[in-house]
mmCIF file with all atom_site columns, C-alpha atoms in Angstrom:
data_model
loop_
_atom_site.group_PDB
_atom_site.id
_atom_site.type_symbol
_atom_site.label_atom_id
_atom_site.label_alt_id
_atom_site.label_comp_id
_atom_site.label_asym_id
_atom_site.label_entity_id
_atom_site.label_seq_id
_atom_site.pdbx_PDB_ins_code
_atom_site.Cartn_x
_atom_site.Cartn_y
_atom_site.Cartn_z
_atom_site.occupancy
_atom_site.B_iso_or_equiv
_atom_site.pdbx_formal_charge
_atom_site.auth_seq_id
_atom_site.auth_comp_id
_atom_site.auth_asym_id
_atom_site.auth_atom_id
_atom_site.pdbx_PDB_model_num
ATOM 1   C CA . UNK X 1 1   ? -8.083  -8.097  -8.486  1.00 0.00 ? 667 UNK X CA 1
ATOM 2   C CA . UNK X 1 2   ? -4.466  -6.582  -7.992  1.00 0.00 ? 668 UNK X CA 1
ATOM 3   C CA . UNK X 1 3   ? -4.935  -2.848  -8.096  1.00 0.00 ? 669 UNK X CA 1
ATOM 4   C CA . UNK X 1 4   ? -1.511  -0.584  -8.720  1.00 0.00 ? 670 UNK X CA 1
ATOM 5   C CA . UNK X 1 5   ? -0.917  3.372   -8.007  1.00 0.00 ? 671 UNK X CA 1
ATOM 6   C CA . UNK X 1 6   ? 1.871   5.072   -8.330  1.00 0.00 ? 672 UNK X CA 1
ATOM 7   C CA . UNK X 1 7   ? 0.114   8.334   -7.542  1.00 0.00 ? 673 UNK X CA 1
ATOM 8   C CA . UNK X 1 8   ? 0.597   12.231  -9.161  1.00 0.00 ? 674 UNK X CA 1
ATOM 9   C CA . UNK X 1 9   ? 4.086   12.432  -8.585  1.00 0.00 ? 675 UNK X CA 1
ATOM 10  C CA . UNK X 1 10  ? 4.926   14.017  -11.563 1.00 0.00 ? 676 UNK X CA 1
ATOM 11  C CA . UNK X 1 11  ? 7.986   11.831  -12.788 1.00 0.00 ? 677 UNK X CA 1
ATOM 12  C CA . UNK X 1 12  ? 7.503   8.100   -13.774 1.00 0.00 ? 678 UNK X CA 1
ATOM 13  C CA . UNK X 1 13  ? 7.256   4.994   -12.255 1.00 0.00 ? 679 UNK X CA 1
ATOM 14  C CA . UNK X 1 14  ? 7.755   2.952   -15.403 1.00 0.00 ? 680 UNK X CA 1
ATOM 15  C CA . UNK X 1 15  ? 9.866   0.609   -13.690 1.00 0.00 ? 681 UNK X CA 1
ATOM 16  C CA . UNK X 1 16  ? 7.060   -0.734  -11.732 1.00 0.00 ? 682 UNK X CA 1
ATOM 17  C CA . UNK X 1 17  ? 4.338   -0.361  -14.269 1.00 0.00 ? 683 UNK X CA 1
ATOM 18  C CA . UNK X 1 18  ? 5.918   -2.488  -16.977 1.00 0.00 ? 684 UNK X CA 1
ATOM 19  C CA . UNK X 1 19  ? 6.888   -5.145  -14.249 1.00 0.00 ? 685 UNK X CA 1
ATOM 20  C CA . UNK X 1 20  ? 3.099   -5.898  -13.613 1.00 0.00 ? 686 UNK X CA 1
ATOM 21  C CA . UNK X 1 21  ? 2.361   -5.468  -17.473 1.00 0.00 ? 687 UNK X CA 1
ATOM 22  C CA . UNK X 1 22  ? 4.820   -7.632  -18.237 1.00 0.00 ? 688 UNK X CA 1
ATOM 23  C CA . UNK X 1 23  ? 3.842   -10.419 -15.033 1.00 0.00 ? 689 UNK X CA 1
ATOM 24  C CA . UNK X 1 24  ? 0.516   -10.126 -16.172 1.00 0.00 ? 690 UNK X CA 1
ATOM 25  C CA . UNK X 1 25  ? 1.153   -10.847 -19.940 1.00 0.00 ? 691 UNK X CA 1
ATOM 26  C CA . UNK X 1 26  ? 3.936   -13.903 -18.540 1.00 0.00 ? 692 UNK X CA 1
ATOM 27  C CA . UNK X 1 27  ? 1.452   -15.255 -15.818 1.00 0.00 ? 693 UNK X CA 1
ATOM 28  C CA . UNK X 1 28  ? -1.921  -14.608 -16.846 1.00 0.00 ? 694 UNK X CA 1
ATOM 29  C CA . UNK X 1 29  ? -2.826  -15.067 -13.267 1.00 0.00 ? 695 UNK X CA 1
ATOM 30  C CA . UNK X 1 30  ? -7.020  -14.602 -14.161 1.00 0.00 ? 696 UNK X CA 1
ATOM 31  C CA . UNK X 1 31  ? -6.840  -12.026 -11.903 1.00 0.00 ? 697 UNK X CA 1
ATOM 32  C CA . UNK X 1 32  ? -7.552  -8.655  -13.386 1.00 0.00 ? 698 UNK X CA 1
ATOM 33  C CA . UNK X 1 33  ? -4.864  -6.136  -12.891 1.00 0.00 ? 699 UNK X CA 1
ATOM 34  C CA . UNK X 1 34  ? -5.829  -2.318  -12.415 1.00 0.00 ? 700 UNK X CA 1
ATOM 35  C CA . UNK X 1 35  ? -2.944  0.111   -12.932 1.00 0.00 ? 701 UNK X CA 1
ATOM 36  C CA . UNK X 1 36  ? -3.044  4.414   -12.614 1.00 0.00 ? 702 UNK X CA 1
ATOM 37  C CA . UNK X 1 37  ? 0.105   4.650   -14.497 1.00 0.00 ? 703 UNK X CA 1
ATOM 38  C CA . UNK X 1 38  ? -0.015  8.343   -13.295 1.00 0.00 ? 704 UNK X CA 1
ATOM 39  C CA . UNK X 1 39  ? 2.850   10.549  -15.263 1.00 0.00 ? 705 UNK X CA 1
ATOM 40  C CA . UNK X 1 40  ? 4.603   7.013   -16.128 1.00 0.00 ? 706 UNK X CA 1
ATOM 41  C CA . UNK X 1 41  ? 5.190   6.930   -20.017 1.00 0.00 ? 707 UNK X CA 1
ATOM 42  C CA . UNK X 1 42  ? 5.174   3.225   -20.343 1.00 0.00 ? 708 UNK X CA 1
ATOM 43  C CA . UNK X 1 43  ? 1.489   2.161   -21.651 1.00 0.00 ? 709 UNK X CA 1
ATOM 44  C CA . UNK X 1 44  ? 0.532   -1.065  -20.324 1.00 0.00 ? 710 UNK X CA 1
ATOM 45  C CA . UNK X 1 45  ? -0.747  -3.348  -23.259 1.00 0.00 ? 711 UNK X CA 1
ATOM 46  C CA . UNK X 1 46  ? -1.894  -6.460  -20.999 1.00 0.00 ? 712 UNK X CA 1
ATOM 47  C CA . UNK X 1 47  ? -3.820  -4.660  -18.022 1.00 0.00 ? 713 UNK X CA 1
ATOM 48  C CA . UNK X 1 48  ? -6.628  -2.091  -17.743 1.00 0.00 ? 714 UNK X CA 1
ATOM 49  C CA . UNK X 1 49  ? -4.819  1.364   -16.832 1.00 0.00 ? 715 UNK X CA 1
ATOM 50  C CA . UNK X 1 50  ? -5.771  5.210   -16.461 1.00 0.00 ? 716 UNK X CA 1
ATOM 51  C CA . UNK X 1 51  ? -2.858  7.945   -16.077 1.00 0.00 ? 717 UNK X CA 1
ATOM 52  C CA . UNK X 1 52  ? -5.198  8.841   -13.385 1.00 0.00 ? 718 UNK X CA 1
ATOM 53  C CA . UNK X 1 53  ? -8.868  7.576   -11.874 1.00 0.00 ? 719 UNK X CA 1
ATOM 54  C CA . UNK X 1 54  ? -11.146 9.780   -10.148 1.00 0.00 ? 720 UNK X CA 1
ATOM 55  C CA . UNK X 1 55  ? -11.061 9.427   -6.500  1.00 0.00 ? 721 UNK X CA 1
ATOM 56  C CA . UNK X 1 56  ? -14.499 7.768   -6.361  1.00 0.00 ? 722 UNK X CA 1
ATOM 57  C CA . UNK X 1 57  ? -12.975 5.326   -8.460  1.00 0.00 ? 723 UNK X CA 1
ATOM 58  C CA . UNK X 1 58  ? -9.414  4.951   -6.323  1.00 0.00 ? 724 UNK X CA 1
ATOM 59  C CA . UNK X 1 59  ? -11.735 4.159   -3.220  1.00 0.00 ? 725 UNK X CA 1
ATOM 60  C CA . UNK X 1 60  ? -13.966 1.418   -5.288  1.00 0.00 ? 726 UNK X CA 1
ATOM 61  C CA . UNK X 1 61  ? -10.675 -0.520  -6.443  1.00 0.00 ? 727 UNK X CA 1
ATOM 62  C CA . UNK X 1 62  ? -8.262  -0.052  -3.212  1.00 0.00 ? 728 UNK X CA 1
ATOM 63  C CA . UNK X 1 63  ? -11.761 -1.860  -1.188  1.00 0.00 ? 729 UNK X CA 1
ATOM 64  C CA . UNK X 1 64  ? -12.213 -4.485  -4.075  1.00 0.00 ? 730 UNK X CA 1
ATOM 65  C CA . UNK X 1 65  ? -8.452  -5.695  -4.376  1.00 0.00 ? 731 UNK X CA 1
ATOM 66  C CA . UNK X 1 66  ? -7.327  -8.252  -3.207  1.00 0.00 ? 732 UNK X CA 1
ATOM 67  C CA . UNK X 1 67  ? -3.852  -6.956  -2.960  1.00 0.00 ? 733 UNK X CA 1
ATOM 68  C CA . UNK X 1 68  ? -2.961  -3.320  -3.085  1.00 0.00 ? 734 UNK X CA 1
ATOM 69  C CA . UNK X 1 69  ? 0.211   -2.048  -4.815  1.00 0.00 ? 735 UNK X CA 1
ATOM 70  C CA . UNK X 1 70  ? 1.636   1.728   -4.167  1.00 0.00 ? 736 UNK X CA 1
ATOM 71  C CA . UNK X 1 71  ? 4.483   3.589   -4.500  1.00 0.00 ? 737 UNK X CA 1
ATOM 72  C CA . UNK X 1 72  ? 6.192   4.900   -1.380  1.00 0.00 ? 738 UNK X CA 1
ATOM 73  C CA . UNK X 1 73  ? 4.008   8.078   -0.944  1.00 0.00 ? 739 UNK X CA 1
ATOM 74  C CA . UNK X 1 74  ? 1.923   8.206   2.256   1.00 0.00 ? 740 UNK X CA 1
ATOM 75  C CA . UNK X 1 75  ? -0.674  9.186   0.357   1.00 0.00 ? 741 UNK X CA 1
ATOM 76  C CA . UNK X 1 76  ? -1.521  6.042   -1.525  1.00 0.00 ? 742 UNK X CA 1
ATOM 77  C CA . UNK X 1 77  ? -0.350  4.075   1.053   1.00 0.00 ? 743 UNK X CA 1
ATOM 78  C CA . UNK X 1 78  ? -2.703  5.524   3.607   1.00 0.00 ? 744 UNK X CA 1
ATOM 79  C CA . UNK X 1 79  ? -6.496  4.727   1.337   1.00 0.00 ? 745 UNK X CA 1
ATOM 80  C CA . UNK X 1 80  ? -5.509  1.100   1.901   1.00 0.00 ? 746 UNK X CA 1
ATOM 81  C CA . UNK X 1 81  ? -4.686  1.050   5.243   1.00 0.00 ? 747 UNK X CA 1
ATOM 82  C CA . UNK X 1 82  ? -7.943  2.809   6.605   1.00 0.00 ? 748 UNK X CA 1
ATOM 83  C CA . UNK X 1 83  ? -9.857  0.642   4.451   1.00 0.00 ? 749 UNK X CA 1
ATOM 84  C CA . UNK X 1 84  ? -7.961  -2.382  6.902   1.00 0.00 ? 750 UNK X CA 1
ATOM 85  C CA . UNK X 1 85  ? -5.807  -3.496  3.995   1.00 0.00 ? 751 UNK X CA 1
ATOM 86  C CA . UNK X 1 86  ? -1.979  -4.093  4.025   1.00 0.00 ? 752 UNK X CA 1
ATOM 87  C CA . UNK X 1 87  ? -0.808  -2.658  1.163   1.00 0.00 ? 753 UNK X CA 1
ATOM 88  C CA . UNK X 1 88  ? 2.813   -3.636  -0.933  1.00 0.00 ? 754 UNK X CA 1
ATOM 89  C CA . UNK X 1 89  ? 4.653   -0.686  -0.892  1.00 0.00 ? 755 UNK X CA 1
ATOM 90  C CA . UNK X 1 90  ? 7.243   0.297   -3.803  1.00 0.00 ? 756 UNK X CA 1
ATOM 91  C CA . UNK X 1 91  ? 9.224   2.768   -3.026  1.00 0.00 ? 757 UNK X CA 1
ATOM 92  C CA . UNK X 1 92  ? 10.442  5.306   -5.639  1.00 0.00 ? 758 UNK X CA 1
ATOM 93  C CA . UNK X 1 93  ? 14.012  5.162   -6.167  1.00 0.00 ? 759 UNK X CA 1
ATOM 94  C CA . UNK X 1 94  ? 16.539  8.261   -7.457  1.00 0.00 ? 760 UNK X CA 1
ATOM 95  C CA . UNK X 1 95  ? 18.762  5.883   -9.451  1.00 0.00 ? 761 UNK X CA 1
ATOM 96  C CA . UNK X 1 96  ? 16.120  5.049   -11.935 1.00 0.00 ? 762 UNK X CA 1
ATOM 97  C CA . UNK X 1 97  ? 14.626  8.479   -12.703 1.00 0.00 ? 763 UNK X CA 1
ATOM 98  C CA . UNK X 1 98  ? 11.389  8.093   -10.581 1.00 0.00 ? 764 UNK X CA 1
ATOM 99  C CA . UNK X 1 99  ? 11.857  11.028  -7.490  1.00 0.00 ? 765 UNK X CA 1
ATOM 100 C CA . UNK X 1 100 ? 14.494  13.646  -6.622  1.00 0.00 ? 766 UNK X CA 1
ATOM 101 C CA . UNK X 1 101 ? 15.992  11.278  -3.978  1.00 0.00 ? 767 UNK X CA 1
ATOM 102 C CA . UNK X 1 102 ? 15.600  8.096   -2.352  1.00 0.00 ? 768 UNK X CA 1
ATOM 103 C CA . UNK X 1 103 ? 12.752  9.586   0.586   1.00 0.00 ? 769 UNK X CA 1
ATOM 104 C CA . UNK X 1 104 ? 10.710  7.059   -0.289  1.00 0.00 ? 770 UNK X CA 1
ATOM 105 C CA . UNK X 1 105 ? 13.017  4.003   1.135   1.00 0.00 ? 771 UNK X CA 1
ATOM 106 C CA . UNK X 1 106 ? 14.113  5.463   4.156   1.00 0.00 ? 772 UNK X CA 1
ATOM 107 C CA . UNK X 1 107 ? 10.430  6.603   4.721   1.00 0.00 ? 773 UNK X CA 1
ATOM 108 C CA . UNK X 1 108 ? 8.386   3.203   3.981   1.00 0.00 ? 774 UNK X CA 1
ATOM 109 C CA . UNK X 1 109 ? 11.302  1.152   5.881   1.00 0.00 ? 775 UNK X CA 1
ATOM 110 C CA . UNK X 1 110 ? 10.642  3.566   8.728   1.00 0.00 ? 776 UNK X CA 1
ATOM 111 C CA . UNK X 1 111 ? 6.597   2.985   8.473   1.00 0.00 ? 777 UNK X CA 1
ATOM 112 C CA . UNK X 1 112 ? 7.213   -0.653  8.019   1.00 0.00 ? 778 UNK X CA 1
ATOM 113 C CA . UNK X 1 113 ? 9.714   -1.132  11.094  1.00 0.00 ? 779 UNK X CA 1
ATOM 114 C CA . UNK X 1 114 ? 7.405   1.181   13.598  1.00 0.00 ? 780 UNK X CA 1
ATOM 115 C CA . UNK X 1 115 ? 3.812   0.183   12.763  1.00 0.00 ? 781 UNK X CA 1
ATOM 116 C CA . UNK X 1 116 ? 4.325   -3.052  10.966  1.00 0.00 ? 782 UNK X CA 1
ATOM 117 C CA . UNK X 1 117 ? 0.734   -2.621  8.784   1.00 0.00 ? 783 UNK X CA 1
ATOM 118 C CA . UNK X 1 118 ? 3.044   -2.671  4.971   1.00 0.00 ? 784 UNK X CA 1
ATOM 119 C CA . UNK X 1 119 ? 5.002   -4.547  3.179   1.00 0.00 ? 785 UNK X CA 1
ATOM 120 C CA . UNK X 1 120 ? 8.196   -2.765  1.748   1.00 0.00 ? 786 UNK X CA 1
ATOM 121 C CA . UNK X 1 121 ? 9.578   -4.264  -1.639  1.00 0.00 ? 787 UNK X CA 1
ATOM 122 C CA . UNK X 1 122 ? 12.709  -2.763  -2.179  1.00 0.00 ? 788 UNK X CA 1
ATOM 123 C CA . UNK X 1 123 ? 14.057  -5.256  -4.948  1.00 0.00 ? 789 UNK X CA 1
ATOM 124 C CA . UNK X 1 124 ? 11.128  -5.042  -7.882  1.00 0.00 ? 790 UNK X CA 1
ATOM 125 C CA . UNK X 1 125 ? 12.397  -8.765  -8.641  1.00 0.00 ? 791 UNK X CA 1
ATOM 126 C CA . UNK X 1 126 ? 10.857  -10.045 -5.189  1.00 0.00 ? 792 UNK X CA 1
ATOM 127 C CA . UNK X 1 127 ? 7.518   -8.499  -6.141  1.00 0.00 ? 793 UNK X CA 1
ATOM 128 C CA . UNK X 1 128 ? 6.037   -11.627 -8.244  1.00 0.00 ? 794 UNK X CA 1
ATOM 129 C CA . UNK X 1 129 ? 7.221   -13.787 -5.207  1.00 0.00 ? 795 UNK X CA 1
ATOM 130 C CA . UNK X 1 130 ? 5.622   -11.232 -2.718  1.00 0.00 ? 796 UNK X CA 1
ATOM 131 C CA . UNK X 1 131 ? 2.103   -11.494 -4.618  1.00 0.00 ? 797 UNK X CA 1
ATOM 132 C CA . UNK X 1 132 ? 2.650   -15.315 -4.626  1.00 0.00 ? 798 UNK X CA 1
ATOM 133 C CA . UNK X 1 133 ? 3.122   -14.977 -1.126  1.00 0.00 ? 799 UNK X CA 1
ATOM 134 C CA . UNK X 1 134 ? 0.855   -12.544 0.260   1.00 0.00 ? 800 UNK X CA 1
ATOM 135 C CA . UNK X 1 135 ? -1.630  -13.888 2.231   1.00 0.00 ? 801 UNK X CA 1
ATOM 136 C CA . UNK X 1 136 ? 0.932   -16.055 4.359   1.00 0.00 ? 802 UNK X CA 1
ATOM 137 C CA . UNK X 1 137 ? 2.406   -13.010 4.708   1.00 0.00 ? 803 UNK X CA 1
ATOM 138 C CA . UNK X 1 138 ? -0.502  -10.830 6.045   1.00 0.00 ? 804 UNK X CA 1
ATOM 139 C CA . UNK X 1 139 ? -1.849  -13.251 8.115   1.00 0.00 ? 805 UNK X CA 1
ATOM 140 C CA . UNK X 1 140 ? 0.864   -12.390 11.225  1.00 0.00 ? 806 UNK X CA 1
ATOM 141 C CA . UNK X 1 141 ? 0.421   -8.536  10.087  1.00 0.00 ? 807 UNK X CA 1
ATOM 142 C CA . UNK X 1 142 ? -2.477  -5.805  11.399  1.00 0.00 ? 808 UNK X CA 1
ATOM 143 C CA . UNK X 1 143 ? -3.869  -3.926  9.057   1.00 0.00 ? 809 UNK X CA 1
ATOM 144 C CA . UNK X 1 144 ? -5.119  -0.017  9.347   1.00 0.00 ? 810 UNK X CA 1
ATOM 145 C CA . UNK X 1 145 ? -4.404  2.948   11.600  1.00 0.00 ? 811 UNK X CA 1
ATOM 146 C CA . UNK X 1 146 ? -4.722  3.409   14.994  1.00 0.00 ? 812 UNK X CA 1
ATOM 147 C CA . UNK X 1 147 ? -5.189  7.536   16.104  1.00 0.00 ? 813 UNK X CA 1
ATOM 148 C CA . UNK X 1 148 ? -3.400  8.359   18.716  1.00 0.00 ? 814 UNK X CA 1
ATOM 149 C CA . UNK X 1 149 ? -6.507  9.876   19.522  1.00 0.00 ? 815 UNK X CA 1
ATOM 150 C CA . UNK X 1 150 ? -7.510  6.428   19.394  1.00 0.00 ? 816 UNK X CA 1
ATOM 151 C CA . UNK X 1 151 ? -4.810  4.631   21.935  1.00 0.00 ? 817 UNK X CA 1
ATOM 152 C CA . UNK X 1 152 ? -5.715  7.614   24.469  1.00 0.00 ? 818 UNK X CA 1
ATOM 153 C CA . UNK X 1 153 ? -9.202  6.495   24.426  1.00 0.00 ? 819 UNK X CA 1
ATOM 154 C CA . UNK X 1 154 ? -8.610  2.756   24.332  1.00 0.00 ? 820 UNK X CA 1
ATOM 155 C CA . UNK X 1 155 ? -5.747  3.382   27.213  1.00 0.00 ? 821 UNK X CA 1
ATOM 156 C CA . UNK X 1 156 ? -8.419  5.560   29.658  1.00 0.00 ? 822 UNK X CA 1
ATOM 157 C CA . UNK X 1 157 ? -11.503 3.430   28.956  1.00 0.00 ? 823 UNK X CA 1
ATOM 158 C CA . UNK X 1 158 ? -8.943  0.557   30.480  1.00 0.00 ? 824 UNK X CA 1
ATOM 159 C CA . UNK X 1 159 ? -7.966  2.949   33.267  1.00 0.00 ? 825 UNK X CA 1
ATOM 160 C CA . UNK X 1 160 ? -11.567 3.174   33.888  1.00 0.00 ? 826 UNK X CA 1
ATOM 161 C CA . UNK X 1 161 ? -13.133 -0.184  33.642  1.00 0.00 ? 827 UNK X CA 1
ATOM 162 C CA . UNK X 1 162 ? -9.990  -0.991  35.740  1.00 0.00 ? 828 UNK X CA 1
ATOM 163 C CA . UNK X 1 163 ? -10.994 1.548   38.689  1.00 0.00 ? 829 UNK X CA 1
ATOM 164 C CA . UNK X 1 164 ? -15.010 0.895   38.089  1.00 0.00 ? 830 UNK X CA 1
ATOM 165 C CA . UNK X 1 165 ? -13.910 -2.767  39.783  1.00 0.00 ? 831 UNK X CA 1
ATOM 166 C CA . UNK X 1 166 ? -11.863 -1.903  42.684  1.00 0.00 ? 832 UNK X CA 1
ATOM 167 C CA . UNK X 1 167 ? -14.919 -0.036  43.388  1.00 0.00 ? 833 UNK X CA 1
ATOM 168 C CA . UNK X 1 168 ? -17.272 -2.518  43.039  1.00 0.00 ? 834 UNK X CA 1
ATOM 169 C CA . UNK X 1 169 ? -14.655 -5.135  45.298  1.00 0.00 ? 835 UNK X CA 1
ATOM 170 C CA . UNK X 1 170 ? -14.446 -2.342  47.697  1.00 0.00 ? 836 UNK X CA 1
ATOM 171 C CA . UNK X 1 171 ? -18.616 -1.739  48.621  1.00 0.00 ? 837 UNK X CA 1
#
């Protein structure tokens, strides 16, 4: 199952939405397509969609897709990536109506460049190819977050296994 959100953001993403209507209705891949079309106005006629899902139900499709599609909020890019899933990232773009400016691309190139865990389609052409593509893709790629919380932890346990054996070398 592909699942799609474009989140609450309340102008549309129709640009996106009818792409995977339209790949779905060209392809007929047999893989079910799940869409929140949020405040999009373009009704998908070839996948199952919601404007919106309750969050219950965002959790139960982002950890049963195969592949997870989001616009370039942090937001819906985030559910994916603690459930250890890399999702395709959209970003929203200015020129075709969808956000106030182009945030989104300079934001999810910047995720993409320092933490490496999403992949950034820019061109809505190289999506089809990016879906083809995917697990290829993934397979070099880490998925999830890492706290810094975390690293500090990881780091000082390694301090301290590291100092626990010069002791032990030492006696």
């Amino acid at each position: 199952m592909i699942f799609v959100t474009v989140g609450t953001h309340e102008q549309q993403f129709d640009r996106l939405i009818k792409y995977m209507d339209l790949m779905e209705k060209n392809v007929n891949s047999q893989e079910e397509i799940i869409i929140q079309t949020g405040y999009s106005t373009y009704e998908p006629e070839f996948c199952k969609w919601s404007k919106l899902f309750p969050y219950q139900d965002m959790v139960k499709y982002t950890e049963e897709a195969r592949i997870v599609i989001t616009h370039g909020g942090p937001s819906s890019f985030i559910l994916p990536l603690q459930l250890g899933k890399i999702p395709i990232v959209i970003p929203r773009r200015k020129e075709f109506g969808e956000h106030v400016n182009n945030h989104q691309v300079d934001f999810s190139k910047a995720v993409e460049q320092r933490q490496g865990n999403i992949i950034v389609v820019n061109e809505i052409d190289m999506l089809a190819e990016t879906i083809l593509n995917y697990e290829n893709i993934v397979a070099s790629m880490h998925a999830g977050l890492i706290s810094n919380n975390e690293k500090f932890i990881l780091s000082f346990e390694k301090i301290a296994d590291e100092l626990v054996e010069k002791g032990k070398k030492k006696r």
